């Protein structure tokens, strides 16, 4: 359960910034949100492999860019 709480706190804190990054990439708000959600799904699945939750934003941004 702690993993879910940590991830929820991460999303609450960084969602808007990730969407802005997606907007710069996609140029469309709808696509930016879709990219962000896909990147967050992959980040959640990798959460236990991240050595430090502080690395989550870098992982999410890298994933967002790759998508």
XYZ file of N, CA and C in Angstrom:
201
model
N 0.818 -1.195 0.000
C 0.000 0.000 0.000
C 0.861 1.258 0.000
N 2.007 1.205 0.622
C 2.890 2.379 0.660
C 3.303 2.780 -0.751
N 3.525 1.782 -1.607
C 3.906 2.062 -2.991
C 2.823 2.884 -3.675
N 1.564 2.494 -3.491
C 0.468 3.228 -4.109
C 0.368 4.647 -3.572
N 0.579 4.806 -2.282
C 0.513 6.136 -1.679
C 1.653 7.024 -2.169
N 2.844 6.448 -2.267
C 3.987 7.217 -2.792
C 3.722 7.643 -4.233
N 3.213 6.716 -5.030
C 2.952 7.033 -6.425
C 1.860 8.084 -6.552
N 0.799 7.965 -5.769
C -0.287 8.948 -5.807
C 0.223 10.338 -5.430
N 1.102 10.411 -4.445
C 1.688 11.695 -4.053
C 2.552 12.259 -5.178
N 3.298 11.393 -5.841
C 4.124 11.816 -6.977
C 3.242 12.385 -8.091
N 2.187 11.674 -8.428
C 1.294 12.140 -9.497
C 0.654 13.470 -9.117
N 0.191 13.583 -7.895
C -0.439 14.831 -7.450
C 0.522 16.006 -7.550
N 1.780 15.755 -7.257
C 2.774 16.832 -7.257
C 3.289 17.169 -8.650
N 3.391 16.190 -9.548
C 4.101 16.415 -10.807
C 3.259 16.290 -12.076
N 1.980 15.968 -11.948
C 1.144 15.741 -13.135
C 1.122 16.947 -14.071
N 0.859 18.117 -13.519
C 0.763 19.305 -14.373
C 2.069 19.603 -15.105
N 3.192 19.429 -14.428
C 4.489 19.674 -15.070
C 4.731 18.660 -16.190
N 4.332 17.422 -15.963
C 4.497 16.403 -17.007
C 3.592 16.689 -18.203
N 2.390 17.163 -17.950
C 1.491 17.519 -19.056
C 2.077 18.676 -19.860
N 2.683 19.641 -19.182
C 3.321 20.761 -19.908
C 4.441 20.252 -20.809
N 5.219 19.303 -20.322
C 6.261 18.704 -21.154
C 5.628 18.001 -22.349
N 4.561 17.267 -22.104
C 3.847 16.600 -23.194
C 3.290 17.590 -24.197
N 2.843 18.733 -23.718
C 2.320 19.763 -24.612
C 3.418 20.320 -25.515
N 4.591 20.483 -24.970
C 5.721 20.947 -25.782
C 6.075 19.930 -26.865
N 5.929 18.670 -26.545
C 6.260 17.608 -27.494
C 5.158 17.445 -28.541
N 3.923 17.336 -28.068
C 2.811 16.995 -28.954
C 2.166 18.210 -29.610
N 2.180 19.352 -28.930
C 1.559 20.541 -29.483
C 0.046 20.553 -29.363
N -0.504 19.581 -28.644
C -1.947 19.472 -28.489
C -2.243 19.006 -27.072
N -3.168 19.675 -26.407
C -3.444 19.366 -24.997
C -3.958 17.943 -24.809
N -4.812 17.488 -25.691
C -5.346 16.135 -25.575
C -4.273 15.083 -25.721
N -3.427 15.257 -26.714
C -2.322 14.319 -26.912
C -1.327 14.388 -25.756
N -1.124 15.573 -25.226
C -0.204 15.745 -24.099
C -0.696 14.966 -22.887
N -1.994 15.028 -22.611
C -2.543 14.274 -21.488
C -2.456 12.772 -21.732
N -2.710 12.349 -22.973
C -2.590 10.922 -23.300
C -1.156 10.437 -23.110
N -0.197 11.214 -23.589
C 1.212 10.851 -23.416
C 1.580 10.783 -21.941
N 1.113 11.757 -21.179
C 1.410 11.795 -19.746
C 0.823 10.582 -19.042
N -0.414 10.249 -19.345
C -1.037 9.096 -18.707
C -0.310 7.806 -19.063
N 0.091 7.668 -20.319
C 0.841 6.471 -20.722
C 2.185 6.406 -20.004
N 2.851 7.545 -19.895
C 4.133 7.578 -19.195
C 3.955 7.266 -17.715
N 2.867 7.737 -17.116
C 2.626 7.460 -15.701
C 2.290 5.988 -15.460
N 1.597 5.371 -16.385
C 1.322 3.930 -16.259
C 2.632 3.167 -16.241
N 3.512 3.499 -17.172
C 4.810 2.809 -17.237
C 5.664 3.119 -16.010
N 5.562 4.334 -15.508
C 6.297 4.698 -14.296
C 5.775 3.903 -13.105
N 4.476 3.753 -13.010
C 3.897 2.971 -11.918
C 4.375 1.520 -11.975
N 4.392 0.957 -13.172
C 4.833 -0.427 -13.321
C 6.309 -0.599 -12.960
N 7.095 0.454 -13.137
C 8.527 0.404 -12.827
C 8.842 0.906 -11.428
N 7.836 1.344 -10.684
C 8.045 1.996 -9.393
C 8.926 1.189 -8.457
N 8.706 -0.109 -8.384
C 9.498 -0.935 -7.459
C 10.950 -1.078 -7.917
N 11.214 -0.873 -9.202
C 12.580 -0.969 -9.713
C 13.366 0.330 -9.561
N 12.664 1.429 -9.341
C 13.356 2.699 -9.148
C 14.064 2.655 -7.797
N 15.348 2.864 -7.801
C 16.115 2.783 -6.562
C 15.728 3.870 -5.575
N 15.352 5.010 -6.098
C 14.989 6.149 -5.261
C 13.761 6.806 -5.881
N 12.656 6.931 -5.155
C 11.468 7.565 -5.728
C 11.724 8.977 -6.253
N 12.795 9.598 -5.805
C 13.143 10.922 -6.332
C 13.508 10.845 -7.814
N 13.854 9.666 -8.289
C 14.178 9.480 -9.704
C 12.929 9.306 -10.564
N 11.774 9.255 -9.941
C 10.540 8.979 -10.667
C 10.237 10.031 -11.728
N 10.479 11.291 -11.426
C 10.173 12.322 -12.416
C 11.072 12.191 -13.642
N 12.332 11.937 -13.435
C 13.241 11.757 -14.571
C 12.809 10.555 -15.407
N 12.443 9.482 -14.737
C 11.983 8.284 -15.442
C 10.710 8.592 -16.233
N 9.760 9.283 -15.605
C 8.501 9.609 -16.272
C 8.734 10.529 -17.467
N 9.595 11.522 -17.309
C 9.874 12.437 -18.431
C 10.565 11.715 -19.585
N 11.519 10.873 -19.264
C 12.213 10.118 -20.309
C 11.223 9.214 -21.046
N 10.344 8.573 -20.298
C 9.339 7.714 -20.898
C 8.373 8.515 -21.764
N 7.963 9.671 -21.271
C 7.065 10.538 -22.024
C 7.699 10.943 -23.357
N 8.953 11.297 -23.321
C 9.647 11.701 -24.551
C 9.768 10.540 -25.517
N 10.058 9.360 -25.000
C 10.190 8.185 -25.864
C 8.870 7.777 -26.494
N 7.780 7.989 -25.762
C 6.460 7.655 -26.342
C 6.125 8.579 -27.484
